[in-house]
Amino acid sequence: MNNLSTHFYRSKKAVEFIQSKSEGRQPKVGIILGSGLGSFVDNVHNKIILSYEDLPGFPDAGVKGHAGQLILGELNGTEIIVLQGRAHYYESGKPDVMRTPVETLKKLGCETLLLTNAAGSLKPEAQPGSIMMLTDHINFTGVNPLFGESEISRFVDMVDAYHPSLCEKLRTAASTQNITLHEGVYIWFSGPSFETPAEIRAAKLLGADAVGMSTVPEVILARFYGLKVAAISIITNMAAGMSNEELSHDQTMNNAAMAANDLQALLGEFLSNYETL
Ligand code: HPA
C-alpha cells in the first residue's frame, strides 16, 4: 500500500472507531492543542475521551506536555473535537505526520480547524504570556506535507488560508472579552534546535512576527481537505537573540500556562457565536 492510501485507510479505521464511541455527536470544529495548553479541555462538557493508541495513524504522545487524546465534547453550544497532542516534523522527519488526524476530522464532518501552538515572538509588543492570531505564514523548511500526493488538488491555493471571516470573529471575541490579541505572520522552522539569532533577524526581514516548529503542515493539510482554518499562537518567549533569557522547552511549558486563561476565554467566546458565522 502506498503512503497516500495508507492515510486514507487509517483515517477510515479511525473514523469507524470514533463513531462507534461518539454517541451520534456531530462535531463542527476541530481544535489542535499546542504544548502546555492541555488545561483547555477542563471546560469542555459532555466529554468522550479516546486515546490516540486506539486511533490508527494518530501520533504517539511525543513531546512532554502532550496527552495523546482525542476528546469529543461541547463548549458554549458548539460540538467540538479536541486533539490533545500533535506530532512534529522534527520527531520523524516526515512532514505529513498529521495527515491522518486532519483527514479524520474532515471525515467526521468538521468544517473548521482551529490550531493552537506555542511560539516565539519577533514583535517587541507581543511579550511572553500574550496571544497572537496568525494571519498568514512563511514555510521556511522547504518541505511540504503534500509531497507525493498525486491528486491534482495537491496544488492548494494558500491565499486567505487563515480564513478572513474566522479571523474577524476572533477579533470580535477578543474585544468582547477584553483580551489583547496580537496579529501576525508565523514562520515555520523545522526544529528541534531553536533558531539562531541570525536566523531570527533573517525571519524578521522576511516579514515574520512569530516563530515555531508546528502548525504550518496542518494548515496546508486542512486547506487540502477543504477545512476552514484559524490559528492562535501563545507567545512563550521572545525569539532567539531578542532577550537575555535562555530558550528551553521548560520555559515554553511554563509560559504557555500564563496565556492559557486568555486562550480559554477567547475560544469560549468564539465558540459561543460560532453558528452565526
Ligand atoms: N522557536 C521555535 N519554536 C518555539 C519557540 C521559538 O522561539 N517558542 C516556542 N516554540
mmCIF file of C-alpha atoms and ligand atoms in Angstrom:
data_model
loop_
_atom_site.group_PDB
_atom_site.id
_atom_site.type_symbol
_atom_site.label_atom_id
_atom_site.label_comp_id
_atom_site.label_asym_id
_atom_site.label_seq_id
_atom_site.Cartn_x
_atom_site.Cartn_y
_atom_site.Cartn_z
ATOM 1 C CA MET A 1 0.000 0.000 0.000
ATOM 2 C CA ASN A 2 1.444 3.399 -0.866
ATOM 3 C CA ASN A 3 1.706 6.273 1.558
ATOM 4 C CA LEU A 4 -1.448 8.027 0.403
ATOM 5 C CA SER A 5 -3.780 5.067 0.582
ATOM 6 C CA THR A 6 -2.250 4.316 3.990
ATOM 7 C CA HIS A 7 -3.549 7.661 5.262
ATOM 8 C CA PHE A 8 -6.909 7.038 3.613
ATOM 9 C CA TYR A 9 -7.199 3.578 5.153
ATOM 10 C CA ARG A 10 -6.032 4.672 8.602
ATOM 11 C CA SER A 11 -8.385 7.631 8.778
ATOM 12 C CA LYS A 12 -11.252 5.361 7.696
ATOM 13 C CA LYS A 13 -10.448 2.999 10.564
ATOM 14 C CA ALA A 14 -10.047 5.910 12.995
ATOM 15 C CA VAL A 15 -13.417 7.350 11.930
ATOM 16 C CA GLU A 16 -15.099 3.964 12.386
ATOM 17 C CA PHE A 17 -13.661 3.647 15.888
ATOM 18 C CA ILE A 18 -14.572 7.220 16.879
ATOM 19 C CA GLN A 19 -18.107 6.855 15.520
ATOM 20 C CA SER A 20 -18.558 3.612 17.433
ATOM 21 C CA LYS A 21 -17.899 5.580 20.645
ATOM 22 C CA SER A 22 -19.278 9.005 19.852
ATOM 23 C CA GLU A 23 -22.993 8.522 20.511
ATOM 24 C CA GLY A 24 -24.014 10.313 17.325
ATOM 25 C CA ARG A 25 -22.103 13.513 18.001
ATOM 26 C CA GLN A 26 -21.704 15.830 15.012
ATOM 27 C CA PRO A 27 -18.615 17.920 15.641
ATOM 28 C CA LYS A 28 -18.258 21.118 13.652
ATOM 29 C CA VAL A 29 -14.917 22.426 14.892
ATOM 30 C CA GLY A 30 -11.658 20.540 15.380
ATOM 31 C CA ILE A 31 -9.124 22.057 17.749
ATOM 32 C CA ILE A 32 -5.473 21.023 17.911
ATOM 33 C CA LEU A 33 -3.859 21.998 21.192
ATOM 34 C CA GLY A 34 -0.214 23.000 21.364
ATOM 35 C CA SER A 35 2.375 22.410 24.058
ATOM 36 C CA GLY A 36 1.241 23.333 27.560
ATOM 37 C CA LEU A 37 -2.373 24.043 26.604
ATOM 38 C CA GLY A 38 -3.916 20.815 27.853
ATOM 39 C CA SER A 39 -5.975 22.620 30.522
ATOM 40 C CA PHE A 40 -8.262 23.879 27.736
ATOM 41 C CA VAL A 41 -10.208 20.638 27.947
ATOM 42 C CA ASP A 42 -11.162 21.231 31.603
ATOM 43 C CA ASN A 43 -14.054 23.434 30.467
ATOM 44 C CA VAL A 44 -15.321 21.122 27.754
ATOM 45 C CA HIS A 45 -18.661 19.485 28.630
ATOM 46 C CA ASN A 46 -20.064 16.010 27.938
ATOM 47 C CA LYS A 47 -16.636 14.672 27.166
ATOM 48 C CA ILE A 48 -15.915 11.395 25.456
ATOM 49 C CA ILE A 49 -12.187 10.783 25.764
ATOM 50 C CA LEU A 50 -10.341 8.447 23.409
ATOM 51 C CA SER A 51 -6.683 7.564 23.426
ATOM 52 C CA TYR A 52 -4.562 8.051 20.316
ATOM 53 C CA GLU A 53 -3.384 4.488 20.943
ATOM 54 C CA ASP A 54 -6.745 3.276 19.637
ATOM 55 C CA LEU A 55 -6.652 5.506 16.572
ATOM 56 C CA PRO A 56 -4.595 4.262 13.611
ATOM 57 C CA GLY A 57 -2.253 6.898 12.194
ATOM 58 C CA PHE A 58 -2.508 9.183 15.211
ATOM 59 C CA PRO A 59 0.780 10.257 16.777
ATOM 60 C CA ASP A 60 2.480 8.755 19.770
ATOM 61 C CA ALA A 61 2.418 11.289 22.566
ATOM 62 C CA GLY A 62 5.910 12.563 21.802
ATOM 63 C CA VAL A 63 6.736 15.879 23.398
ATOM 64 C CA LYS A 64 6.359 16.284 27.135
ATOM 65 C CA GLY A 65 3.029 18.025 27.774
ATOM 66 C CA HIS A 66 1.051 16.194 25.140
ATOM 67 C CA ALA A 67 -1.552 13.774 26.404
ATOM 68 C CA GLY A 68 -2.260 11.899 23.170
ATOM 69 C CA GLN A 69 -6.032 12.080 23.495
ATOM 70 C CA LEU A 70 -8.950 12.874 21.240
ATOM 71 C CA ILE A 71 -11.828 14.474 23.119
ATOM 72 C CA LEU A 72 -15.337 14.864 21.766
ATOM 73 C CA GLY A 73 -17.399 17.391 23.645
ATOM 74 C CA GLU A 74 -19.218 20.663 23.697
ATOM 75 C CA LEU A 75 -18.142 24.172 24.544
ATOM 76 C CA ASN A 76 -20.656 27.014 24.719
ATOM 77 C CA GLY A 77 -23.112 25.306 22.421
ATOM 78 C CA THR A 78 -20.692 24.119 19.743
ATOM 79 C CA GLU A 79 -19.796 20.476 19.212
ATOM 80 C CA ILE A 80 -16.030 20.171 19.064
ATOM 81 C CA ILE A 81 -13.253 17.619 18.792
ATOM 82 C CA VAL A 82 -10.083 18.449 20.631
ATOM 83 C CA LEU A 83 -6.816 16.799 19.668
ATOM 84 C CA GLN A 84 -4.640 16.999 22.718
ATOM 85 C CA GLY A 85 -1.221 16.330 21.300
ATOM 86 C CA ARG A 86 0.321 16.658 17.862
ATOM 87 C CA ALA A 87 3.319 15.170 16.145
ATOM 88 C CA HIS A 88 6.012 17.464 14.787
ATOM 89 C CA TYR A 89 8.086 17.184 11.641
ATOM 90 C CA TYR A 90 11.255 17.187 13.745
ATOM 91 C CA GLU A 91 10.288 13.955 15.532
ATOM 92 C CA SER A 92 10.371 11.744 12.445
ATOM 93 C CA GLY A 93 11.488 13.902 9.530
ATOM 94 C CA LYS A 94 8.060 13.255 7.965
ATOM 95 C CA PRO A 95 6.170 16.430 7.083
ATOM 96 C CA ASP A 96 2.854 14.573 6.767
ATOM 97 C CA VAL A 97 2.751 13.102 10.281
ATOM 98 C CA MET A 98 -0.514 14.920 10.994
ATOM 99 C CA ARG A 99 -2.219 13.887 7.774
ATOM 100 C CA THR A 100 -4.325 11.069 9.196
ATOM 101 C CA PRO A 101 -5.652 13.159 12.144
ATOM 102 C CA VAL A 102 -6.583 16.067 9.841
ATOM 103 C CA GLU A 103 -8.218 13.722 7.332
ATOM 104 C CA THR A 104 -10.103 12.086 10.206
ATOM 105 C CA LEU A 105 -11.509 15.447 11.368
ATOM 106 C CA LYS A 106 -12.710 16.136 7.850
ATOM 107 C CA LYS A 107 -14.340 12.714 7.514
ATOM 108 C CA LEU A 108 -16.093 13.176 10.862
ATOM 109 C CA GLY A 109 -17.779 16.277 9.449
ATOM 110 C CA CYS A 110 -15.700 19.113 10.887
ATOM 111 C CA GLU A 111 -15.803 22.272 8.785
ATOM 112 C CA THR A 112 -13.252 24.324 10.703
ATOM 113 C CA LEU A 113 -9.842 23.557 12.157
ATOM 114 C CA LEU A 114 -8.627 25.795 14.955
ATOM 115 C CA LEU A 115 -4.927 25.391 15.620
ATOM 116 C CA THR A 116 -3.037 26.498 18.677
ATOM 117 C CA ASN A 117 0.677 26.439 19.288
ATOM 118 C CA ALA A 118 3.478 27.823 21.408
ATOM 119 C CA ALA A 119 5.665 30.310 19.574
ATOM 120 C CA GLY A 120 8.496 32.743 19.962
ATOM 121 C CA SER A 121 7.724 36.397 19.262
ATOM 122 C CA LEU A 122 9.566 38.659 16.838
ATOM 123 C CA LYS A 123 7.308 41.582 17.731
ATOM 124 C CA PRO A 124 8.530 43.572 20.732
ATOM 125 C CA GLU A 125 4.962 44.446 21.773
ATOM 126 C CA ALA A 126 3.916 40.766 21.811
ATOM 127 C CA GLN A 127 5.553 39.646 25.033
ATOM 128 C CA PRO A 128 5.636 36.165 26.634
ATOM 129 C CA GLY A 129 2.235 35.315 28.062
ATOM 130 C CA SER A 130 0.342 37.137 25.311
ATOM 131 C CA ILE A 131 -1.535 35.603 22.387
ATOM 132 C CA MET A 132 -1.272 36.221 18.659
ATOM 133 C CA MET A 133 -3.727 35.367 15.897
ATOM 134 C CA LEU A 134 -1.993 34.175 12.751
ATOM 135 C CA THR A 135 -2.997 35.920 9.541
ATOM 136 C CA ASP A 136 -0.512 34.197 7.211
ATOM 137 C CA HIS A 137 2.593 32.038 7.285
ATOM 138 C CA ILE A 138 6.029 31.501 5.776
ATOM 139 C CA ASN A 139 7.097 27.905 5.220
ATOM 140 C CA PHE A 140 10.833 28.157 5.861
ATOM 141 C CA THR A 141 11.507 24.410 5.955
ATOM 142 C CA GLY A 142 11.458 23.591 2.256
ATOM 143 C CA VAL A 143 9.257 20.578 2.910
ATOM 144 C CA ASN A 144 5.538 20.105 2.438
ATOM 145 C CA PRO A 145 3.056 17.546 3.829
ATOM 146 C CA LEU A 146 1.679 17.055 0.311
ATOM 147 C CA PHE A 147 4.938 15.742 -1.139
ATOM 148 C CA GLY A 148 3.996 12.585 -3.048
ATOM 149 C CA GLU A 149 0.312 13.428 -3.310
ATOM 150 C CA SER A 150 -0.915 12.589 -6.802
ATOM 151 C CA GLU A 151 -4.317 14.260 -6.873
ATOM 152 C CA ILE A 152 -4.454 17.433 -8.950
ATOM 153 C CA SER A 153 -5.864 19.056 -5.816
ATOM 154 C CA ARG A 154 -2.322 18.968 -4.383
ATOM 155 C CA PHE A 155 -1.877 22.434 -5.905
ATOM 156 C CA VAL A 156 -3.598 24.014 -2.922
ATOM 157 C CA ASP A 157 -4.391 27.732 -3.031
ATOM 158 C CA MET A 158 -2.894 29.274 0.111
ATOM 159 C CA VAL A 159 -4.317 32.783 -0.299
ATOM 160 C CA ASP A 160 -6.598 33.503 2.666
ATOM 161 C CA ALA A 161 -5.587 30.168 4.183
ATOM 162 C CA TYR A 162 -6.314 31.782 7.554
ATOM 163 C CA HIS A 163 -9.997 32.332 6.907
ATOM 164 C CA PRO A 164 -10.764 36.069 6.907
ATOM 165 C CA SER A 165 -14.193 35.774 8.486
ATOM 166 C CA LEU A 166 -12.920 33.420 11.214
ATOM 167 C CA CYS A 167 -10.155 35.965 11.899
ATOM 168 C CA GLU A 168 -12.751 38.704 12.130
ATOM 169 C CA LYS A 169 -14.795 36.586 14.514
ATOM 170 C CA LEU A 170 -11.729 36.070 16.697
ATOM 171 C CA ARG A 171 -11.058 39.831 16.738
ATOM 172 C CA THR A 172 -14.620 40.433 17.893
ATOM 173 C CA ALA A 173 -14.357 37.680 20.524
ATOM 174 C CA ALA A 174 -11.123 39.219 21.843
ATOM 175 C CA SER A 175 -12.625 42.663 22.154
ATOM 176 C CA THR A 176 -15.779 41.309 23.850
ATOM 177 C CA GLN A 177 -13.581 39.516 26.371
ATOM 178 C CA ASN A 178 -11.165 42.455 26.765
ATOM 179 C CA ILE A 179 -8.228 40.367 25.611
ATOM 180 C CA THR A 180 -5.278 41.832 23.730
ATOM 181 C CA LEU A 181 -4.986 39.783 20.564
ATOM 182 C CA HIS A 182 -1.825 40.452 18.604
ATOM 183 C CA GLU A 183 -1.777 39.551 14.928
ATOM 184 C CA GLY A 184 0.989 38.414 12.690
ATOM 185 C CA VAL A 185 2.730 36.109 10.276
ATOM 186 C CA TYR A 186 4.091 32.785 11.574
ATOM 187 C CA ILE A 187 7.286 31.306 10.214
ATOM 188 C CA TRP A 188 7.775 27.544 10.378
ATOM 189 C CA PHE A 189 11.271 26.325 11.220
ATOM 190 C CA SER A 190 11.876 22.586 11.343
ATOM 191 C CA GLY A 191 13.441 22.440 14.805
ATOM 192 C CA PRO A 192 14.196 20.689 17.043
ATOM 193 C CA SER A 193 17.060 23.068 17.758
ATOM 194 C CA PHE A 194 15.856 26.585 18.361
ATOM 195 C CA GLU A 195 16.722 29.229 15.783
ATOM 196 C CA THR A 196 19.941 31.212 15.799
ATOM 197 C CA PRO A 197 19.781 34.982 16.320
ATOM 198 C CA ALA A 198 20.889 35.389 12.689
ATOM 199 C CA GLU A 199 18.003 33.213 11.513
ATOM 200 C CA ILE A 200 15.604 35.308 13.543
ATOM 201 C CA ARG A 201 16.993 38.526 12.058
ATOM 202 C CA ALA A 202 16.500 36.967 8.606
ATOM 203 C CA ALA A 203 12.954 35.895 9.525
ATOM 204 C CA LYS A 204 12.200 39.443 10.642
ATOM 205 C CA LEU A 205 13.367 40.789 7.274
ATOM 206 C CA LEU A 206 11.101 38.258 5.558
ATOM 207 C CA GLY A 207 8.099 39.597 7.460
ATOM 208 C CA ALA A 208 7.666 37.092 10.296
ATOM 209 C CA ASP A 209 6.099 38.058 13.624
ATOM 210 C CA ALA A 210 6.121 34.662 15.367
ATOM 211 C CA VAL A 211 8.269 31.567 15.025
ATOM 212 C CA GLY A 212 7.548 27.937 15.748
ATOM 213 C CA MET A 213 8.003 24.307 14.802
ATOM 214 C CA SER A 214 4.432 23.234 14.048
ATOM 215 C CA THR A 215 1.052 24.284 12.632
ATOM 216 C CA VAL A 216 2.041 25.110 9.029
ATOM 217 C CA PRO A 217 1.874 21.488 7.797
ATOM 218 C CA GLU A 218 -1.535 21.137 9.456
ATOM 219 C CA VAL A 219 -2.759 24.341 7.805
ATOM 220 C CA ILE A 220 -1.658 23.041 4.393
ATOM 221 C CA LEU A 221 -3.356 19.689 5.025
ATOM 222 C CA ALA A 222 -6.528 21.378 6.282
ATOM 223 C CA ARG A 223 -6.733 23.515 3.144
ATOM 224 C CA PHE A 224 -6.113 20.387 1.029
ATOM 225 C CA TYR A 225 -9.139 18.771 2.686
ATOM 226 C CA GLY A 226 -11.236 21.944 2.362
ATOM 227 C CA LEU A 227 -11.368 22.823 6.051
ATOM 228 C CA LYS A 228 -11.531 26.472 7.111
ATOM 229 C CA VAL A 229 -8.573 27.420 9.287
ATOM 230 C CA ALA A 230 -7.833 29.773 12.153
ATOM 231 C CA ALA A 231 -4.739 29.690 14.345
ATOM 232 C CA ILE A 232 -3.617 31.235 17.611
ATOM 233 C CA SER A 233 -0.074 31.293 18.967
ATOM 234 C CA ILE A 234 0.683 31.533 22.610
ATOM 235 C CA ILE A 235 3.809 33.604 22.940
ATOM 236 C CA THR A 236 6.105 31.746 25.318
ATOM 237 C CA ASN A 237 9.329 33.659 24.690
ATOM 238 C CA MET A 238 10.962 36.370 22.672
ATOM 239 C CA ALA A 239 12.670 34.770 19.662
ATOM 240 C CA ALA A 240 16.391 33.954 19.785
ATOM 241 C CA GLY A 241 18.600 36.974 20.299
ATOM 242 C CA MET A 242 15.725 39.229 21.312
ATOM 243 C CA SER A 243 16.030 38.761 25.068
ATOM 244 C CA ASN A 244 18.568 37.533 27.585
ATOM 245 C CA GLU A 245 16.518 34.509 28.586
ATOM 246 C CA GLU A 246 17.832 31.122 27.554
ATOM 247 C CA LEU A 247 15.404 29.230 25.282
ATOM 248 C CA SER A 248 14.192 25.887 26.585
ATOM 249 C CA HIS A 249 11.214 23.566 26.372
ATOM 250 C CA ASP A 250 10.557 24.075 30.106
ATOM 251 C CA GLN A 251 10.225 27.802 29.513
ATOM 252 C CA THR A 252 7.726 27.060 26.721
ATOM 253 C CA MET A 253 5.643 24.902 29.049
ATOM 254 C CA ASN A 254 5.713 27.363 31.970
ATOM 255 C CA ASN A 255 4.902 30.439 29.915
ATOM 256 C CA ALA A 256 2.178 28.683 27.948
ATOM 257 C CA ALA A 257 0.262 28.390 31.211
ATOM 258 C CA MET A 258 0.394 32.202 31.617
ATOM 259 C CA ALA A 259 -1.634 32.733 28.469
ATOM 260 C CA ALA A 260 -3.927 29.725 28.869
ATOM 261 C CA ASN A 261 -6.686 31.790 30.540
ATOM 262 C CA ASP A 262 -6.803 34.288 27.685
ATOM 263 C CA LEU A 263 -6.848 31.500 25.159
ATOM 264 C CA GLN A 264 -9.651 29.769 27.046
ATOM 265 C CA ALA A 265 -11.740 32.949 27.198
ATOM 266 C CA LEU A 266 -11.094 33.763 23.551
ATOM 267 C CA LEU A 267 -12.023 30.345 22.223
ATOM 268 C CA GLY A 268 -15.007 30.099 24.584
ATOM 269 C CA GLU A 269 -16.385 33.388 23.250
ATOM 270 C CA PHE A 270 -15.597 32.416 19.659
ATOM 271 C CA LEU A 271 -17.419 29.102 20.009
ATOM 272 C CA SER A 272 -20.430 30.669 21.683
ATOM 273 C CA ASN A 273 -21.017 32.634 18.460
ATOM 274 C CA TYR A 274 -19.742 30.018 16.049
ATOM 275 C CA GLU A 275 -23.101 29.165 14.478
ATOM 276 C CA THR A 276 -23.687 32.759 13.433
ATOM 277 C CA LEU A 277 -20.628 32.740 11.186
HETATM 278 N N1 HPA B 1 11.185 28.962 18.289
HETATM 279 C C1 HPA B 1 10.614 27.849 17.780
HETATM 280 N N2 HPA B 1 9.613 27.220 18.368
HETATM 281 C C2 HPA B 1 9.148 27.736 19.524
HETATM 282 C C3 HPA B 1 9.698 28.890 20.107
HETATM 283 C C4 HPA B 1 10.777 29.529 19.445
HETATM 284 O O1 HPA B 1 11.325 30.565 19.889
HETATM 285 N N3 HPA B 1 8.993 29.110 21.251
HETATM 286 C C5 HPA B 1 8.064 28.133 21.334
HETATM 287 N N4 HPA B 1 8.144 27.308 20.301
#
